[in-house]
PDB file of C-alpha atoms in Angstrom:
ATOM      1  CA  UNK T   1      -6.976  -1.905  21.863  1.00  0.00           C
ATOM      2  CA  UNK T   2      -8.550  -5.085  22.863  1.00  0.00           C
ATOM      3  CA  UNK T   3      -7.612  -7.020  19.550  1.00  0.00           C
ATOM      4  CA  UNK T   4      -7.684 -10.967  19.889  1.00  0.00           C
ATOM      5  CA  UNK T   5      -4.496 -12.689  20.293  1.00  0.00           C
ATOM      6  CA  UNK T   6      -4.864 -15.289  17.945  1.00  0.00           C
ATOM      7  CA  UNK T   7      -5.522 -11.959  14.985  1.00  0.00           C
ATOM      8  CA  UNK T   8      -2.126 -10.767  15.935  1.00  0.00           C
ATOM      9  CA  UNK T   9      -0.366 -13.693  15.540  1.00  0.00           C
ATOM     10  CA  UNK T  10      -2.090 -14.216  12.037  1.00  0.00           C
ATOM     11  CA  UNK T  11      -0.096 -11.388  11.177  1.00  0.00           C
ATOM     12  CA  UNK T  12       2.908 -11.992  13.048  1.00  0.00           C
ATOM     13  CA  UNK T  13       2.737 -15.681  11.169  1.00  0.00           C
ATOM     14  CA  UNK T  14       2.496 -13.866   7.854  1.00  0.00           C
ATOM     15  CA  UNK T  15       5.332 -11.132   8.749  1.00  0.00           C
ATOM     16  CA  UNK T  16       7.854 -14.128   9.773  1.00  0.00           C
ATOM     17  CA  UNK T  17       7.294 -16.191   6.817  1.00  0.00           C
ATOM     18  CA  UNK T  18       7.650 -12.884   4.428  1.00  0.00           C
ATOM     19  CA  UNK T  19      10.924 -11.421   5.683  1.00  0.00           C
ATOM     20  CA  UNK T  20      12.444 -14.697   6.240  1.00  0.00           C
ATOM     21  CA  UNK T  21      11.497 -15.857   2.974  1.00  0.00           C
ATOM     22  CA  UNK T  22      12.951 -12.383   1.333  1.00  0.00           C
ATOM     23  CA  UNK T  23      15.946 -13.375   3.275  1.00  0.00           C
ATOM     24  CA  UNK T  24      16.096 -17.009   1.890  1.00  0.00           C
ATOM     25  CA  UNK T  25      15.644 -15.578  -1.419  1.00  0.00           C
ATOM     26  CA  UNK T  26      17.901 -13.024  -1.366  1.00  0.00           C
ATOM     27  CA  UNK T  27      20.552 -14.978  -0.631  1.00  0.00           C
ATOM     28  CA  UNK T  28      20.252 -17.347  -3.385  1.00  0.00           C
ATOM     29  CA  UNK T  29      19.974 -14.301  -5.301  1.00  0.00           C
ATOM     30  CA  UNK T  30      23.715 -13.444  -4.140  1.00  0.00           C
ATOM     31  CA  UNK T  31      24.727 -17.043  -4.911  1.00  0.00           C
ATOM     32  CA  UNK T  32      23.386 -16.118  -8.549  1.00  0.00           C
ATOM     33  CA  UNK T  33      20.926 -19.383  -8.815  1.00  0.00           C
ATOM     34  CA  UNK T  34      17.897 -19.337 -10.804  1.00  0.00           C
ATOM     35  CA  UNK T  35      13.970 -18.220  -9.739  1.00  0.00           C
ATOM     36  CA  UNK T  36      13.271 -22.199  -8.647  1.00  0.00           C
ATOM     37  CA  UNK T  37      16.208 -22.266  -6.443  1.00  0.00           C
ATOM     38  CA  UNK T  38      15.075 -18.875  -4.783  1.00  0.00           C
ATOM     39  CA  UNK T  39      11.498 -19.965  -3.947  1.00  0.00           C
ATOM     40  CA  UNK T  40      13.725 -23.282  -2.367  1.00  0.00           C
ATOM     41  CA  UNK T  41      15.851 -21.103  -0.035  1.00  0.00           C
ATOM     42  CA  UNK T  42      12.456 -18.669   0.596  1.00  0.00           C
ATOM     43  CA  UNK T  43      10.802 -22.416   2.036  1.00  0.00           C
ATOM     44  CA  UNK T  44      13.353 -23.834   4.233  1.00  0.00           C
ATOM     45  CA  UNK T  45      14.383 -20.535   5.907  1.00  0.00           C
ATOM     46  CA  UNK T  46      10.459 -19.611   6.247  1.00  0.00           C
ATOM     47  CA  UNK T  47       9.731 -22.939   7.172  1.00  0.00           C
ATOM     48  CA  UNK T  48      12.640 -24.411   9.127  1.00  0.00           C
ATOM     49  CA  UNK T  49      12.163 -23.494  12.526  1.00  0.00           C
ATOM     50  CA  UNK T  50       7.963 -23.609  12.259  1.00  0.00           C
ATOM     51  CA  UNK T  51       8.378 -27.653  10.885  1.00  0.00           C
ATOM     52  CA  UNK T  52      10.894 -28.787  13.983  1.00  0.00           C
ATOM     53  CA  UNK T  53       7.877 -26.438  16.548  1.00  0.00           C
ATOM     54  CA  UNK T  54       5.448 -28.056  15.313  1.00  0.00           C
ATOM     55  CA  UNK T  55       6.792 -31.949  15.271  1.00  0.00           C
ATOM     56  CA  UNK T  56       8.284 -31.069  19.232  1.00  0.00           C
ATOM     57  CA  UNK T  57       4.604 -29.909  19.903  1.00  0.00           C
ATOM     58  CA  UNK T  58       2.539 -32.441  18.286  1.00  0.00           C
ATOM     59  CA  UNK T  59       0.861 -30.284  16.057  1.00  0.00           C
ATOM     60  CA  UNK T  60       0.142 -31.127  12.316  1.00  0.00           C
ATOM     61  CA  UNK T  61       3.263 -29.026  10.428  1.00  0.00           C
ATOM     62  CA  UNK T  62       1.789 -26.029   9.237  1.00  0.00           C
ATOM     63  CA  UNK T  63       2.642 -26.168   5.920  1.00  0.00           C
ATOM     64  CA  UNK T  64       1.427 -29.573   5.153  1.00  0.00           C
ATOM     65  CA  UNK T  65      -1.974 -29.232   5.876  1.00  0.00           C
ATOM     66  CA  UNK T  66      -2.553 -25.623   4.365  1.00  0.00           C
ATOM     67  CA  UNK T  67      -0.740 -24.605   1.189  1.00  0.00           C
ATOM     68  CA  UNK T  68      -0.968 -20.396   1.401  1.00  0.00           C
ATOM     69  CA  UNK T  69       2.285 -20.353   3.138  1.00  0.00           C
ATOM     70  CA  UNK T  70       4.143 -22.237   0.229  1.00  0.00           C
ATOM     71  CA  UNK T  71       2.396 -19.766  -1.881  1.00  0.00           C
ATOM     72  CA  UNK T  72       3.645 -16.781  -0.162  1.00  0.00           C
ATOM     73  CA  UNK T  73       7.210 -17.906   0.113  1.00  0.00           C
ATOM     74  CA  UNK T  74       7.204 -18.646  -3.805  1.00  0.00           C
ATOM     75  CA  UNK T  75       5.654 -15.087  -4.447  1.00  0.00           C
ATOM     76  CA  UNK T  76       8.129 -13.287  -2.177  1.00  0.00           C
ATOM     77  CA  UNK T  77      11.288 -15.246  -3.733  1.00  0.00           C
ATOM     78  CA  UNK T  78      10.335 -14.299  -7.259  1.00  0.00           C
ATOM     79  CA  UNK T  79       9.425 -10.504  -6.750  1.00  0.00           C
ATOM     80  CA  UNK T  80      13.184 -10.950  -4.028  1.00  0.00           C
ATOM     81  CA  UNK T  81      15.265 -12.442  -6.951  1.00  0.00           C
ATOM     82  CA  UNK T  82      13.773 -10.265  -9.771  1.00  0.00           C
ATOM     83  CA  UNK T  83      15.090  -7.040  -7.970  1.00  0.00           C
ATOM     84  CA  UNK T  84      18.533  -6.495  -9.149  1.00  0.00           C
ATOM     85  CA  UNK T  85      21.252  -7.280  -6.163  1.00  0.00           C
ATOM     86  CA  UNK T  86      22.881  -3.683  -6.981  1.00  0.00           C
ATOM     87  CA  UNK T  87      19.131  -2.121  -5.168  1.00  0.00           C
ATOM     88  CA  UNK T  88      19.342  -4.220  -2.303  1.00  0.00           C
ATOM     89  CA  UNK T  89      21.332  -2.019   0.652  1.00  0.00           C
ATOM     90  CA  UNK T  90      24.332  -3.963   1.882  1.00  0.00           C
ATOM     91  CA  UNK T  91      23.124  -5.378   5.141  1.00  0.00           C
ATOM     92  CA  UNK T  92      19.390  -5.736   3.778  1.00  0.00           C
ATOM     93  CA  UNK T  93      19.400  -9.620   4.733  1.00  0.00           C
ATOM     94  CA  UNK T  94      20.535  -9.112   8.445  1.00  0.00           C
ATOM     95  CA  UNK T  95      17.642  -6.416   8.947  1.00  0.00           C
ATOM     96  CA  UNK T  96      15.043  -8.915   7.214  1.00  0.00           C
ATOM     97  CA  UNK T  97      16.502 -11.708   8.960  1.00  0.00           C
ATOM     98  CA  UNK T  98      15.962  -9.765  12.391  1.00  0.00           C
ATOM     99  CA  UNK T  99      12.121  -8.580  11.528  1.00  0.00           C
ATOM    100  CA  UNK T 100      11.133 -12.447  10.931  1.00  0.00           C
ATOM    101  CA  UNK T 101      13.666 -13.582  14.310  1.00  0.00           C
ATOM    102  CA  UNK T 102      11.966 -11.252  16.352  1.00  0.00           C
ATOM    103  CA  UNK T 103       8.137 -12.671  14.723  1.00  0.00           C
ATOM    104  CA  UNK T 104       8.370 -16.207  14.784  1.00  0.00           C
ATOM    105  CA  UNK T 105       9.850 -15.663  18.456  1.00  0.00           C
ATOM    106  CA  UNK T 106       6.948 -14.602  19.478  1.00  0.00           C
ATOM    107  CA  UNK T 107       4.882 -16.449  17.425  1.00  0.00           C
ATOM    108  CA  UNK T 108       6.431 -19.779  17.922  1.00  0.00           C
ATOM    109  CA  UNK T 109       6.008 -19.067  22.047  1.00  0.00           C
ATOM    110  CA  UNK T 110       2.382 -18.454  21.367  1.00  0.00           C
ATOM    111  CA  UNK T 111       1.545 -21.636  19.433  1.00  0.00           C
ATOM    112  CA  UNK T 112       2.954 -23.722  22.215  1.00  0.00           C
ATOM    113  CA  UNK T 113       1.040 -21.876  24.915  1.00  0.00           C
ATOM    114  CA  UNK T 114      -2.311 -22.007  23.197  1.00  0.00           C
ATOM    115  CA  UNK T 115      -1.577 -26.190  22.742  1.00  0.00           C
ATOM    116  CA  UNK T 116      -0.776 -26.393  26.229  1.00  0.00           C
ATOM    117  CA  UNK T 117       2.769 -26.682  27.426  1.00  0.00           C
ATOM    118  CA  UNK T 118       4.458 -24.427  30.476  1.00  0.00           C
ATOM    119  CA  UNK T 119       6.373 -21.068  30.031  1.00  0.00           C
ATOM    120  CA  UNK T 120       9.877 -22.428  29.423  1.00  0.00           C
ATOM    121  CA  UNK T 121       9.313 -24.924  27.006  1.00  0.00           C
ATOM    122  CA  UNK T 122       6.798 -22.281  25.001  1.00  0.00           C
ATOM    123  CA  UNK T 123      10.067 -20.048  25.651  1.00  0.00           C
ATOM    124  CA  UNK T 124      12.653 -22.497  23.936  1.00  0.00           C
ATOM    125  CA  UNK T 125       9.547 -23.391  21.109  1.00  0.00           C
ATOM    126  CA  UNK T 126      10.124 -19.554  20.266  1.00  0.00           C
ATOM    127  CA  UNK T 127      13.774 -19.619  19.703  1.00  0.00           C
ATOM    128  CA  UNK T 128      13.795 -22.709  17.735  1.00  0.00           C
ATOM    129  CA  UNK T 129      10.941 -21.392  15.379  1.00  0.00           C
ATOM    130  CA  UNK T 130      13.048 -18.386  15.362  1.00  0.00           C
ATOM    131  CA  UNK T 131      16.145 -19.973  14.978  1.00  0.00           C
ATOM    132  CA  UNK T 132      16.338 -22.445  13.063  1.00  0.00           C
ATOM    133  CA  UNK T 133      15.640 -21.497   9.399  1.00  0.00           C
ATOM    134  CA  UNK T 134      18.357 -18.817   9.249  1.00  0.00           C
ATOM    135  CA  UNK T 135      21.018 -21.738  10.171  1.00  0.00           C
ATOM    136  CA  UNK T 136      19.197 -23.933   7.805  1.00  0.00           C
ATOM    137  CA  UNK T 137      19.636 -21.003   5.212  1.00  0.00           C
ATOM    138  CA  UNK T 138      23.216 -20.218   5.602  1.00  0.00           C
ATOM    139  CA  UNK T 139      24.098 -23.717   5.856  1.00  0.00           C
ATOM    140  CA  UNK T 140      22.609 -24.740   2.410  1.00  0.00           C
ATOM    141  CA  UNK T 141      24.220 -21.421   0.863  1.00  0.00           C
ATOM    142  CA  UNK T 142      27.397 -22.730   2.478  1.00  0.00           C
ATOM    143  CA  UNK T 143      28.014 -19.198   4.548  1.00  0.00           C
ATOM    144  CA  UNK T 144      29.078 -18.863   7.896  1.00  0.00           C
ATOM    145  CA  UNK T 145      26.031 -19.492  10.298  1.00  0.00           C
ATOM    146  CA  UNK T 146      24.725 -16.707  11.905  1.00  0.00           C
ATOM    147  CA  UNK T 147      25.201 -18.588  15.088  1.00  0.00           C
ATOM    148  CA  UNK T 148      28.670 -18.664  14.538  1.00  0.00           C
ATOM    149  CA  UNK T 149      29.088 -14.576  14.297  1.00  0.00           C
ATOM    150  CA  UNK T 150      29.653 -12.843  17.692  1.00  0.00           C
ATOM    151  CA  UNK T 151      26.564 -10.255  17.281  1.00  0.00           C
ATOM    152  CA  UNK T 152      23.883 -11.330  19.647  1.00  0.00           C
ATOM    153  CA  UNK T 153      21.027 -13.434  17.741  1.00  0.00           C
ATOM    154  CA  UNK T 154      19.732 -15.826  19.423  1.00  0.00           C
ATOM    155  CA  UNK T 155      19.640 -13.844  22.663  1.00  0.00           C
ATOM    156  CA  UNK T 156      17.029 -11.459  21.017  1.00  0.00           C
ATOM    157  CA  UNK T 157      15.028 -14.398  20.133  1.00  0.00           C
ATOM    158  CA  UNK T 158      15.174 -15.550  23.860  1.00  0.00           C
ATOM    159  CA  UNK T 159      14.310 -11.941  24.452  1.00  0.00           C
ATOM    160  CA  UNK T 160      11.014 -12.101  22.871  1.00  0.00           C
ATOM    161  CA  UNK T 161      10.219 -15.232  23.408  1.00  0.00           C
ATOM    162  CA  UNK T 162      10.747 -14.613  27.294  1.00  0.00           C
ATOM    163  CA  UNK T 163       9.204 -10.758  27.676  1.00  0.00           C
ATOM    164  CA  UNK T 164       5.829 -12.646  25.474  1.00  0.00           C
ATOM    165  CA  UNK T 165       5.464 -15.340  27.363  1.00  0.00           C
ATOM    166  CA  UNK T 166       6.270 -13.824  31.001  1.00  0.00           C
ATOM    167  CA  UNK T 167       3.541 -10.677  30.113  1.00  0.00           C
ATOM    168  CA  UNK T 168       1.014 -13.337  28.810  1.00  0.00           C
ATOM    169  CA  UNK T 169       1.215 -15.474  31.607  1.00  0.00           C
ATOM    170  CA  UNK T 170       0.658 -12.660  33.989  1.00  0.00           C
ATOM    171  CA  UNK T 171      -2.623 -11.878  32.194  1.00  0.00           C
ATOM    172  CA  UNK T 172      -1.604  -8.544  30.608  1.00  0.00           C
ATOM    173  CA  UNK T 173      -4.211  -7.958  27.927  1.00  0.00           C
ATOM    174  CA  UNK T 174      -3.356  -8.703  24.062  1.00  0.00           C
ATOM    175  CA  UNK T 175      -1.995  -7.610  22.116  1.00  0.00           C
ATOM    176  CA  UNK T 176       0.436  -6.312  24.229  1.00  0.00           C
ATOM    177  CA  UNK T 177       2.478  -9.256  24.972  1.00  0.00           C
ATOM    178  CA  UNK T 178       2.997  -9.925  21.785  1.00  0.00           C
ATOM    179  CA  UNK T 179       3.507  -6.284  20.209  1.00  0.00           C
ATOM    180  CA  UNK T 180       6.268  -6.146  23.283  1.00  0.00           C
ATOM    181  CA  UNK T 181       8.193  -9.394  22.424  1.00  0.00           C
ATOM    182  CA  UNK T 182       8.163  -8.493  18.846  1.00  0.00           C
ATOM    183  CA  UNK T 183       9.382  -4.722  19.801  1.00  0.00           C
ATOM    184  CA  UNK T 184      12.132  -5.905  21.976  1.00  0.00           C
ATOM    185  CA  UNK T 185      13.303  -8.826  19.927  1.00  0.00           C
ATOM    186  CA  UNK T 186      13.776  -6.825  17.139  1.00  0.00           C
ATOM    187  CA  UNK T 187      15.361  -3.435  18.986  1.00  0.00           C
ATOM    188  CA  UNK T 188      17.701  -5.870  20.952  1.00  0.00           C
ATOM    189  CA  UNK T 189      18.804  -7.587  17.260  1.00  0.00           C
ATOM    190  CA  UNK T 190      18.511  -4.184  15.074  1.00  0.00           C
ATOM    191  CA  UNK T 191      21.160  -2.697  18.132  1.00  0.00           C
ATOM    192  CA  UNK T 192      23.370  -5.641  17.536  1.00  0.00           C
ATOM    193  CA  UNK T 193      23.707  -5.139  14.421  1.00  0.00           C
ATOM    194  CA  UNK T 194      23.937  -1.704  14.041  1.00  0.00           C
ATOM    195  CA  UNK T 195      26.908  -1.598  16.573  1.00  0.00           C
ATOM    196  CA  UNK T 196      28.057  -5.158  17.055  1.00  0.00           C
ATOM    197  CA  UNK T 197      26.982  -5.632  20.116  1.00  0.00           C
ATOM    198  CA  UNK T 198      27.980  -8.768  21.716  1.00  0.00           C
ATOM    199  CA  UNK T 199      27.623 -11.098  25.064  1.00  0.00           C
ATOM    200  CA  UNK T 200      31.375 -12.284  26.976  1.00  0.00           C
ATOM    201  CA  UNK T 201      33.211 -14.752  24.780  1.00  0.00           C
ATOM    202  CA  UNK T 202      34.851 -17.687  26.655  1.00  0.00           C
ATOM    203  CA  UNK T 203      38.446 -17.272  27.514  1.00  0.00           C
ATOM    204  CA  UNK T 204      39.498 -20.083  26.072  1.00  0.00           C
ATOM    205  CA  UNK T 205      41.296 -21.639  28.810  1.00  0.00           C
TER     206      UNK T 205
END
């Protein structure tokens, strides 16, 4: 496979934004809001952490300047909140949640390589494009943030964003970086959830 990295992270882009806008959806679905206010949680969990990426990296907000992502979120929120809650399985939004985490991790790392900035700030561009719209989400549905549960999250971001950017910048051929980060991020999250797997807590004193 010799497959471009800049075609892989078309579809990593599109993946993110389509889990993570099921996710937003869906859980303005379980708040029992209307269609509208589904395609508005689908946006700012899709497009939270890829806004704050771009502004840090200079880069016109992708969003702004091409209007098929705002499409797709609105699609996936309606087909999300037409499916009655009763079909979804309980934990659907923490699997979708961790399928777009692991994406955007890589993703996000990628964009800030290609536009020019070193390994660890293209590291911490990955978590924050991963990050960020699933704290936006829970905040605005007024639900614990995910950052404040004990299951590892934003370690499997760092994961991916890391295990990307450290096989990229020692020239291993796409689309393997990327395929790897995505793997891993979303293995190391998927394991968390599945059996609540957690770093050391602080002591407390």
């Amino acid at each position: 496979m010799n497959l471009p990295i800049e075609s892989l992270f078309v579809w990593l882009n599109l993946a993110g934004i389509s889990v993570f806008a099921a996710s937003g959806a869906l859980a303005a679905a379980r708040q029992r809001l209307d269609f509208i206010g589904a395609c508005f949680f689908a946006l700012i969990t899709a497009a939270g952490g890829g806004t704050l990426r771009d502004l840090l990296i200079d880069a016109p907000v992708f969003w702004m300047i091409d209007a098929k992502p705002v499409i797709l979120c609105c699609i996936v929120a309606v087909l999300v909140w037409a499916i009655p809650l009763r079909w979804w399985p309980e934990r659907a939004l923490e699997w979708l949640d961790a399928a777009g985490l692991a994406a955007f991790s890589v993703y996000g790392a990628g964009k800030a390589l290609e536009a020019g900035f070193p390994p660890v700030p293209a590291i911490a561009a990955g978590v924050t494009t991963a990050c960020l719209g699933g704290i936006i989400r829970d905040i605005t549905a007024g639900v614990p943030s995910v950052l404040m549960r004990r299951e590892i999250y934003v370690t499997a971001a760092l994961f991916a964003a890391f295990l990307f950017v450290l096989l990229t910048t020692i020239n291993v051929p796409a689309p393997w970086p990327s395929a790897a980060g995505f793997l891993a991020g979303f293995v190391l999250r998927g394991a968390a959830i599945r059996w609540q797997l957690t770093l050391p807590s602080h002591r407390g004193h």
